[in-house]
Each structure stands twice: as C-alpha cells, then as structure tokens.
PDB file of C-alpha atoms and ligand atoms in Angstrom:
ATOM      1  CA  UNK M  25    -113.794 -45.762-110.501  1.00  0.00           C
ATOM      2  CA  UNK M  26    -110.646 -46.660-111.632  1.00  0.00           C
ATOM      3  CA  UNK M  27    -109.648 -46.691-115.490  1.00  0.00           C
ATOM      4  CA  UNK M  28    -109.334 -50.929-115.571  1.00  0.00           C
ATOM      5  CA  UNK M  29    -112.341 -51.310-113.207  1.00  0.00           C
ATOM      6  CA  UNK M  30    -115.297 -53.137-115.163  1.00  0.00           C
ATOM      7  CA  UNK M  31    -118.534 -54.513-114.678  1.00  0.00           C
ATOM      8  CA  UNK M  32    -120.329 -57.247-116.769  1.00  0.00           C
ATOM      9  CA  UNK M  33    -124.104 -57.332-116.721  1.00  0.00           C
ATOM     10  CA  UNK M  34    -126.658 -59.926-117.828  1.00  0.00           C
ATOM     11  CA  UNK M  35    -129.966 -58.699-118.637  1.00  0.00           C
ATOM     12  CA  UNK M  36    -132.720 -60.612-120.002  1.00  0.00           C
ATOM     13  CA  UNK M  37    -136.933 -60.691-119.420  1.00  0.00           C
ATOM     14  CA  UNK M  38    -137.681 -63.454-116.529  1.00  0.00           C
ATOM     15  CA  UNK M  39    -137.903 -66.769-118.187  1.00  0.00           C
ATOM     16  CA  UNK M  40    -135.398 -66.031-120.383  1.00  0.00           C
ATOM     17  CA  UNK M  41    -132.679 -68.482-118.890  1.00  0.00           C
ATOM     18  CA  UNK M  42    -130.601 -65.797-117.111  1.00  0.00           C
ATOM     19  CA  UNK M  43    -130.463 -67.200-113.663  1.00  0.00           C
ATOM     20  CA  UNK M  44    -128.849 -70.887-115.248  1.00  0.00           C
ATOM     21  CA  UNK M  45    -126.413 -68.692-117.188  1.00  0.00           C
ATOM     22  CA  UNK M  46    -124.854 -66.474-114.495  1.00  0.00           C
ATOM     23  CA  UNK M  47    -125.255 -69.408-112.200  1.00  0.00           C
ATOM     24  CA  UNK M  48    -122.729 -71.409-114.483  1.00  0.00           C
ATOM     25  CA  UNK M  49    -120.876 -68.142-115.279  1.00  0.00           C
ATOM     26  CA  UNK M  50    -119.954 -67.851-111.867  1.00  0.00           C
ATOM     27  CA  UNK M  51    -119.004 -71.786-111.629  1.00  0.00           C
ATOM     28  CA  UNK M  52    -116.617 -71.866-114.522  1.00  0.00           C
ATOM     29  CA  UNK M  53    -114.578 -68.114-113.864  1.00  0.00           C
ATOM     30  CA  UNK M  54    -114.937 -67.536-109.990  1.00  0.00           C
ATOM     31  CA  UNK M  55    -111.360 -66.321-109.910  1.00  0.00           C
ATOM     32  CA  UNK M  56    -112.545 -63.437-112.484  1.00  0.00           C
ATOM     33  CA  UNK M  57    -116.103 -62.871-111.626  1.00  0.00           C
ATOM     34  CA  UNK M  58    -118.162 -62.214-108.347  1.00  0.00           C
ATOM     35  CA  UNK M  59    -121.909 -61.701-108.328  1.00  0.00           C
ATOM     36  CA  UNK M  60    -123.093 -58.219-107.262  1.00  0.00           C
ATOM     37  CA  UNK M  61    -125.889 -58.690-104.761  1.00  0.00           C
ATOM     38  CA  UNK M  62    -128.463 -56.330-105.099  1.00  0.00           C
ATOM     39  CA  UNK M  63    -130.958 -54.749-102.652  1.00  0.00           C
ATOM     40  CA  UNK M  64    -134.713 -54.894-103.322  1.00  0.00           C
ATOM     41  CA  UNK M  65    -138.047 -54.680-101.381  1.00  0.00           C
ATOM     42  CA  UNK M  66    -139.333 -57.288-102.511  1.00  0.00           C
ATOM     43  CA  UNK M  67    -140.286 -60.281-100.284  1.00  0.00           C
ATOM     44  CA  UNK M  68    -137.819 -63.191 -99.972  1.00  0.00           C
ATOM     45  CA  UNK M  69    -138.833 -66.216-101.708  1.00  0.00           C
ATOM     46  CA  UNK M  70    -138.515 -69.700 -99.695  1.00  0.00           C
ATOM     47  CA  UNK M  71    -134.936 -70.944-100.540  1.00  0.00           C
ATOM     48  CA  UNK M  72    -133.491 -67.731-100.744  1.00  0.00           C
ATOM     49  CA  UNK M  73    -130.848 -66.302 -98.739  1.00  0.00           C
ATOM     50  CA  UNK M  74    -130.838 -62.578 -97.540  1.00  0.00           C
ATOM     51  CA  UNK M  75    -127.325 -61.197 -97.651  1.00  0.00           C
ATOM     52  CA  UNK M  76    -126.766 -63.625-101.015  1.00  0.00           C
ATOM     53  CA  UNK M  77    -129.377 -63.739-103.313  1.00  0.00           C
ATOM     54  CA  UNK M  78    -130.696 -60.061-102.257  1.00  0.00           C
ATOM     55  CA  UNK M  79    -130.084 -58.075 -99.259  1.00  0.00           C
ATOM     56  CA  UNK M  80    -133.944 -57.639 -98.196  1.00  0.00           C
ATOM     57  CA  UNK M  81    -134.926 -53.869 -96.982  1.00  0.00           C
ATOM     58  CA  UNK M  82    -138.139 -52.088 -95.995  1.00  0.00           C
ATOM     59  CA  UNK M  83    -139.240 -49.410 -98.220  1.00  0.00           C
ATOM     60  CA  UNK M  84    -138.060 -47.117 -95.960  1.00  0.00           C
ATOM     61  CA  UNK M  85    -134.219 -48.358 -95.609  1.00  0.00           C
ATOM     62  CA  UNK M  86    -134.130 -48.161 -99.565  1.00  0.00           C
ATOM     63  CA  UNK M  87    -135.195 -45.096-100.244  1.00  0.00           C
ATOM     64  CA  UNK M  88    -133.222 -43.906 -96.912  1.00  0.00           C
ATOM     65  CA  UNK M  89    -130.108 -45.758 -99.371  1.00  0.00           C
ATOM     66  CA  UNK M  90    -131.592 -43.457-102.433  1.00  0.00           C
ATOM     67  CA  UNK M  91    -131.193 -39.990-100.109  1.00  0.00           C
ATOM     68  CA  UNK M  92    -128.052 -40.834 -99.045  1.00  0.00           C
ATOM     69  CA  UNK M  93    -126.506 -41.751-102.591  1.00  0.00           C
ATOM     70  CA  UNK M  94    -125.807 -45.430-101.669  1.00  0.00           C
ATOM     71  CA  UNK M  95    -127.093 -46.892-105.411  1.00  0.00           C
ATOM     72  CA  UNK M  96    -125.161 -46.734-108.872  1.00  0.00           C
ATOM     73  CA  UNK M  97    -128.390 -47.334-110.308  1.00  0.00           C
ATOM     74  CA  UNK M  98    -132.352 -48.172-108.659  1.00  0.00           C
ATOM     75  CA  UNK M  99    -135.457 -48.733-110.609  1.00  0.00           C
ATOM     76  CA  UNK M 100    -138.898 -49.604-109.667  1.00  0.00           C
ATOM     77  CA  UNK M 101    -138.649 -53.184-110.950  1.00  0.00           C
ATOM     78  CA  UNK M 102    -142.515 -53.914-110.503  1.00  0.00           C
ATOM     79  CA  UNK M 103    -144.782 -51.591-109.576  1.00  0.00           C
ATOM     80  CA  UNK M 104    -143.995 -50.965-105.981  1.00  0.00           C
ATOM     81  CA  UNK M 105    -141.246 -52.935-105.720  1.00  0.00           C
ATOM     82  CA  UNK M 106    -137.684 -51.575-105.678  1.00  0.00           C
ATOM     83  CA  UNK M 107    -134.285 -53.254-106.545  1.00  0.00           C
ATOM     84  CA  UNK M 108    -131.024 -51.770-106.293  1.00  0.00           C
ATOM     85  CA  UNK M 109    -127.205 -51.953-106.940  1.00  0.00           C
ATOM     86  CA  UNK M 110    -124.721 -50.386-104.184  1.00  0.00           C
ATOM     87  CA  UNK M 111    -121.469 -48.458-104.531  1.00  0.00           C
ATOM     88  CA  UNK M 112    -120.338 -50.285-101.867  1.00  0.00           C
ATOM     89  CA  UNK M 113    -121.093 -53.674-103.386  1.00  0.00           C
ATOM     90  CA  UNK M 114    -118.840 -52.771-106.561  1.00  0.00           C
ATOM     91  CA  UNK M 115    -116.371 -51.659-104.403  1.00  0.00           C
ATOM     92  CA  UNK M 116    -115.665 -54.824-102.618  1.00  0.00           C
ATOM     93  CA  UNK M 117    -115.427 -56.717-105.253  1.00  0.00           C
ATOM     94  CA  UNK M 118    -113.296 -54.706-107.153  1.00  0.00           C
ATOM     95  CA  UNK M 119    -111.219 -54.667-104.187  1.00  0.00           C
ATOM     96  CA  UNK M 120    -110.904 -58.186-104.081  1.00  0.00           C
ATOM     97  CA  UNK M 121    -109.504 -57.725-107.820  1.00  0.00           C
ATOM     98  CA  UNK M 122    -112.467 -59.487-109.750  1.00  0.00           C
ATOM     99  CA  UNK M 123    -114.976 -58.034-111.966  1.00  0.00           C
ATOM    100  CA  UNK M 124    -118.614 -57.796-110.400  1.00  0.00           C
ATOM    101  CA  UNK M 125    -121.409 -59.625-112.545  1.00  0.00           C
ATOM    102  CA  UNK M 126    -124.896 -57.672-112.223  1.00  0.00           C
ATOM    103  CA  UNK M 127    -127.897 -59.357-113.005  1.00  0.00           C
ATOM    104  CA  UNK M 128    -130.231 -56.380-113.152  1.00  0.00           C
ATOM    105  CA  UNK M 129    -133.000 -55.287-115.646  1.00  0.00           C
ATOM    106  CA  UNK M 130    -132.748 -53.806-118.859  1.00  0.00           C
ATOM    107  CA  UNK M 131    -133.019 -49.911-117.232  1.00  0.00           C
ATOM    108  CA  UNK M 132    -131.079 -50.606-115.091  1.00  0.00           C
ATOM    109  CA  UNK M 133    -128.522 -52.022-117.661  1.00  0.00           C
ATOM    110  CA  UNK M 134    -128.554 -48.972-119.572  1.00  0.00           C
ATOM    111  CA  UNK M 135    -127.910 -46.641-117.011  1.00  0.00           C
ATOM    112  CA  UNK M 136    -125.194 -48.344-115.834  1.00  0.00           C
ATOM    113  CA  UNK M 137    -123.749 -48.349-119.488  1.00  0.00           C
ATOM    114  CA  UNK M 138    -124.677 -44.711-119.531  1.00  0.00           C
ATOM    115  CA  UNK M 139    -121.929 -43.771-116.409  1.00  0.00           C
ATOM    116  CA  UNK M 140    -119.875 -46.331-116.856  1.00  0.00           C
ATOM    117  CA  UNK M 141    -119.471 -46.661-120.984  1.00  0.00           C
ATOM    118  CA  UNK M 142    -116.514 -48.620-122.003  1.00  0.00           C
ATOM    119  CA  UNK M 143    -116.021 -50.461-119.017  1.00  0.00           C
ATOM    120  CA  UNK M 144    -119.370 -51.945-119.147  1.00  0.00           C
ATOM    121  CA  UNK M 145    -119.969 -55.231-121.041  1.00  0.00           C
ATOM    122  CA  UNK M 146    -123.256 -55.229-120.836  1.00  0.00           C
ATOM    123  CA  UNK M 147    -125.402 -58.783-122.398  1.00  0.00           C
ATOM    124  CA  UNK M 148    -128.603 -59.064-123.456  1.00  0.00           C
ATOM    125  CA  UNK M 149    -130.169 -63.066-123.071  1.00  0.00           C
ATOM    126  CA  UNK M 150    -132.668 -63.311-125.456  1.00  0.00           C
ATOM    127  CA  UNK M 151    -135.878 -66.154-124.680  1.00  0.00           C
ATOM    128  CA  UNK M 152    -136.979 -68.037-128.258  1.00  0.00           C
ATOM    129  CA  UNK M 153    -140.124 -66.528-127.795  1.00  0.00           C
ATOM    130  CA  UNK M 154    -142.994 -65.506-126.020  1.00  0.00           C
ATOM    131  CA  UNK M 155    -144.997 -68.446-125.845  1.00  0.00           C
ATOM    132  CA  UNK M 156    -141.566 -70.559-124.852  1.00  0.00           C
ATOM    133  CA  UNK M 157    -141.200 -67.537-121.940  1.00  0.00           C
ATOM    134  CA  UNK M 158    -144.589 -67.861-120.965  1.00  0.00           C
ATOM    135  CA  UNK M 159    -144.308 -71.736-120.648  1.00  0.00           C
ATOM    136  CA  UNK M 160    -140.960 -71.564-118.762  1.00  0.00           C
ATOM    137  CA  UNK M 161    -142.674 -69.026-115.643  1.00  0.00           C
ATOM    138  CA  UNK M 162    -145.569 -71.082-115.295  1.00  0.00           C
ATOM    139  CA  UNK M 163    -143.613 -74.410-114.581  1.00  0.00           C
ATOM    140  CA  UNK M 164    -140.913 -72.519-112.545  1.00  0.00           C
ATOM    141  CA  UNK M 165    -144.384 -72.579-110.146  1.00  0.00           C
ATOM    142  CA  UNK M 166    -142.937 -69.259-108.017  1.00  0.00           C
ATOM    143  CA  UNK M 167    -145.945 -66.381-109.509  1.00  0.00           C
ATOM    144  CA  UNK M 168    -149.454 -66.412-109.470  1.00  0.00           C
ATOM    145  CA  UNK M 169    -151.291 -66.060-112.826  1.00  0.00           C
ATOM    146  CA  UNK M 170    -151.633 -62.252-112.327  1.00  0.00           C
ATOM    147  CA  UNK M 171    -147.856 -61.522-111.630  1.00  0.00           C
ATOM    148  CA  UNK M 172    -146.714 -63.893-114.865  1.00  0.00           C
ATOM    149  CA  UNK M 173    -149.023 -61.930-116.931  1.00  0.00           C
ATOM    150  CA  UNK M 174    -147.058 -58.633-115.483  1.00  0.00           C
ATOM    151  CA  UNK M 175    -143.650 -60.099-116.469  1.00  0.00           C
ATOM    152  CA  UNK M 176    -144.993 -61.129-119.751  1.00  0.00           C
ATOM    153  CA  UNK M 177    -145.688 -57.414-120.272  1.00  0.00           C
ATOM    154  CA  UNK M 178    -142.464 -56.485-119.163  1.00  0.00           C
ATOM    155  CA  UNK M 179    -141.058 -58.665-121.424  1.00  0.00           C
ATOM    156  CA  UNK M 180    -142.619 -57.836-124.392  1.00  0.00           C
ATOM    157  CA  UNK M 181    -141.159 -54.206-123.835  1.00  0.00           C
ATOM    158  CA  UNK M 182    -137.815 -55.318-122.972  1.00  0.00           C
ATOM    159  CA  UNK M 183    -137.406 -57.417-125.828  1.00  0.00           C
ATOM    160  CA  UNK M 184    -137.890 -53.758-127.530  1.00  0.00           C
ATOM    161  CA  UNK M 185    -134.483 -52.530-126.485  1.00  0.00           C
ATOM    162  CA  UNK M 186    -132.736 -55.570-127.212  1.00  0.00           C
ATOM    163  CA  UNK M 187    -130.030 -53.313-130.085  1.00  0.00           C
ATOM    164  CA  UNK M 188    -129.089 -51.146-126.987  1.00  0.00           C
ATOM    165  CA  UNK M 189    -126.470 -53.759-125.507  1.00  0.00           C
ATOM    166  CA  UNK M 190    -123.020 -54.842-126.031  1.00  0.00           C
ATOM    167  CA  UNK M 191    -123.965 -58.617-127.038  1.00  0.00           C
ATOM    168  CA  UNK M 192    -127.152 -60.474-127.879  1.00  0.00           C
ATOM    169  CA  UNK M 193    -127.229 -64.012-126.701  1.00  0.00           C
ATOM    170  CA  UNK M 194    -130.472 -66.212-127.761  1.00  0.00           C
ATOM    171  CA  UNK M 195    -131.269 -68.688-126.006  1.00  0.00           C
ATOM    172  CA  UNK M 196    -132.838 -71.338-127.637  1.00  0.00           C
ATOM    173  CA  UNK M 197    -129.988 -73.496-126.637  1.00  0.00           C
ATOM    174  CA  UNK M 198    -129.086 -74.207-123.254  1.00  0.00           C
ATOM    175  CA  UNK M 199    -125.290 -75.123-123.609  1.00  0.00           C
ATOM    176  CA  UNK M 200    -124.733 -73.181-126.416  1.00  0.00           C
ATOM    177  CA  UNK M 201    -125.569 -70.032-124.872  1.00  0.00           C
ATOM    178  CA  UNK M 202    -123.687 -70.622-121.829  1.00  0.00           C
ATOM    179  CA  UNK M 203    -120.922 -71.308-123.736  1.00  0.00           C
ATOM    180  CA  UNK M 204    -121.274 -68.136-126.348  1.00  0.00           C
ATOM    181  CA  UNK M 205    -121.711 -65.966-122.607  1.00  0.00           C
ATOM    182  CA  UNK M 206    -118.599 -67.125-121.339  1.00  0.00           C
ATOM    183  CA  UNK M 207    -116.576 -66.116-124.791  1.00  0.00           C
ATOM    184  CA  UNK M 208    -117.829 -62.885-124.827  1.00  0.00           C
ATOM    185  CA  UNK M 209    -117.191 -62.404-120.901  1.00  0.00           C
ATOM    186  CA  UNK M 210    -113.639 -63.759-121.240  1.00  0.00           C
ATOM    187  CA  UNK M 211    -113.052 -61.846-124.319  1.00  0.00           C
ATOM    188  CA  UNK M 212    -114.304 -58.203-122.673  1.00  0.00           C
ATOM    189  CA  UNK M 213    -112.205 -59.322-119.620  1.00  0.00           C
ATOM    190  CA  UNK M 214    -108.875 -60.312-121.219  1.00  0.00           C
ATOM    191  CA  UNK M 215    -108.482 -56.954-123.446  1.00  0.00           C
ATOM    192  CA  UNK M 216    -107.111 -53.771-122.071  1.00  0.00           C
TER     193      UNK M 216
HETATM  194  P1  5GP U 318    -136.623 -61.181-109.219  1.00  0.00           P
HETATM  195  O1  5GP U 318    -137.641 -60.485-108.365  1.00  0.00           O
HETATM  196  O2  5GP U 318    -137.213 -62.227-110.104  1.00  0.00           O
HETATM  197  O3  5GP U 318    -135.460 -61.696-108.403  1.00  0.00           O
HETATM  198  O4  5GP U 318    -135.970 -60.091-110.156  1.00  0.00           O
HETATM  199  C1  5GP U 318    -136.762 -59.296-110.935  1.00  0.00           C
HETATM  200  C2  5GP U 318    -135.929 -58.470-111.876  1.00  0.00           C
HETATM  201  O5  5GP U 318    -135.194 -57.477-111.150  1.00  0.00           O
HETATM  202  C3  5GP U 318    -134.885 -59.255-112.658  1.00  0.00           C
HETATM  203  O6  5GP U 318    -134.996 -58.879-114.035  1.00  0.00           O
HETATM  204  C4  5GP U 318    -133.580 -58.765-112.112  1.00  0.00           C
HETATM  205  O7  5GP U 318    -132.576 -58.796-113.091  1.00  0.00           O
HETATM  206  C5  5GP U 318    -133.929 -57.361-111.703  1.00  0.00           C
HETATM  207  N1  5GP U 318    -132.989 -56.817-110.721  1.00  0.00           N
HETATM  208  C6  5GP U 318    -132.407 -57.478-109.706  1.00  0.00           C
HETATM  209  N2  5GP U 318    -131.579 -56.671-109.038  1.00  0.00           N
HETATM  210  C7  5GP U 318    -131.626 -55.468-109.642  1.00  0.00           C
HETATM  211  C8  5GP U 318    -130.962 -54.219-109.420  1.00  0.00           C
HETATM  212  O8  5GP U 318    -130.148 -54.045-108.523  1.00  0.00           O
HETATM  213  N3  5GP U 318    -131.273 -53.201-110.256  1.00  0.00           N
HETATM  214  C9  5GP U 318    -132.154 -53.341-111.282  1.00  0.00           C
HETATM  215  N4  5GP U 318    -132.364 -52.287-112.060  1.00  0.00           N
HETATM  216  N5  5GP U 318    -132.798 -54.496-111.519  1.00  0.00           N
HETATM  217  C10 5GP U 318    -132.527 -55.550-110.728  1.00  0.00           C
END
C-alpha cells in the first residue's frame, strides 16, 4: 500500500440507513470514491447483481480465497455465512486513482483500521434506536421473522463498539446525515 492510498468505510447495524447513505455518497463524489465489492456466500437476493452488489461464491471458492491470502479482511457475517473484501478489489480502484468505499461490518471495520491506521476513515452510522431499527427491517420485507431477530442481536452488540471509529453519524435524519457523511469523507480525502 502506498503512503497516500486510503480507504473510507461505512459501518452501521442493518436498518441503520447505510445502504441510502453510500448509495448517495457514491452519486455526489464518483470522481473520488468507488464502491469496493465484496465477496460473500450468501445467496443473492432478487434485484441484485453478482459482480456489483457482491461477487457470489460457494463456500468452497471463499475459503479457497482465505488459503490463498486473497482477503484484507473476512468475517463470518452470520452464522455460516461469509463476506469478504479482496486485495485485488482495493487495488483496482486505487489504480484508477479513487479512494475505495467499503461497506462492511463493524469487525471487519476494525481490522481494517487495525492494518491500515491512518489511512483509514472509518464511519460509524448510528440507527435512533432499536425499536426505529426493528421497524425499518420489517418493512424493508427482505428477512423472515427469525433472521430480523438475528440482526437485531447483532445490532445490539454493534452498537457496543460504536467509540472505536473515526466518526459517529446518527441517523435520525435522513438528509442531514448524508450531508454530515459527505463532510467528513471530503474532509479525510482533501488532507494530506
Ligand atoms: P447483507 O447480507 O445485508 O448484504 O450484509 C450483511 C452485512 O455484511 C452488512 O453489515 C455488510 O456491511 C456486511 N459486509 C458486506 N461485505 C462485507 C465484507 O467484505 N466484510 C465484512 N466484514 N462485512 C461485510
């Protein structure tokens, strides 16, 4: 990694508003940012794209990737389910001379923080609550009961780690916290 090589990631428990915010992110600064597409097992949802939204693998092709040192970071996302950044994917998008946006999870967030340190920006999108996160998954309609209840969990515990990142966005305000990301993106960007 080169000294002026960054990497900006959004974290945030599902239902927290992450997907709008990187989704505008990457509308307003696409000279300066590209989204790093991940790998994962997990099955494609209908209106996904493989290659865009995730490049979809067997079990066996990622942890062939593990073995052969193809991740910056990995976690178990959900038990049994894998998800994945790639060297290579920084690398091409470095090399293309923008910054690579990870949306990731909050492990995975600090790892990458861990290696990476000052180059890192990493952001942390707080939801207004429980109850509003809760309400938000069940009308997004895409998980069963059971598997809401399991991100629930998760987010209870993520919320936990919150003081580890760079920036702390809440997001009890659409606009406003699109608006707050993009200052703190453009400002980690612009210096040095
Ligand atoms: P979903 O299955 O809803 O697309 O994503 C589930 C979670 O996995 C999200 O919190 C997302 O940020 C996280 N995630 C996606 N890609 C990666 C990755 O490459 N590494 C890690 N650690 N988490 C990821």
């Amino acid at each position: 990694m080169e000294a002026n090589n960054k990497i900006i990631i959004l974290t945030a428990p599902s239902g927290a508003g992450k997907t709008t915010i990187k989704t505008k992110l990457l509308e307003e600064i696409p000279e300066l940012l590209s989204f790093s597409v991940s790998a994962t097992t997990r099955k494609i949802r209908s209106g996904e794209k493989d290659g865009v939204d995730y490049v979809f693998l067997s079990e066996n092709d990622f942890k062939e990737k593990i073995d052969q040192h193809e991740f910056v970071e990995w976690e178990m996302v959900y038990p049994g389910l894998y998800y994945g950044t790639t060297v290579d994917e920084m690398k091409r998008i470095w090399n293309e001379g923008k910054t690579p946006l990870l949306d990731i999870d909050v492990q995975g967030a600090i790892n990458v923080k861990k290696q990476f340190g000052e180059n890192v920006l990493t952001i942390f999108i707080a939801p207004p609550s429980i109850e509003v996160l809760r309400e938000r998954l069940t009308k997004r309609g895409t998980d069963t009961a059971e598997h809401i209840q399991t991100r629930i969990n998760k987010a209870t515990e993520e919320i936990g780690y919150k003081n580890n990142f760079d920036a702390i966005i809440l997001n009890d305000d659409l606009t406003k916290a699109t608006n707050d990301t993009i200052s703190a993106v453009l400002n980690f960007i612009s210096k040095g």
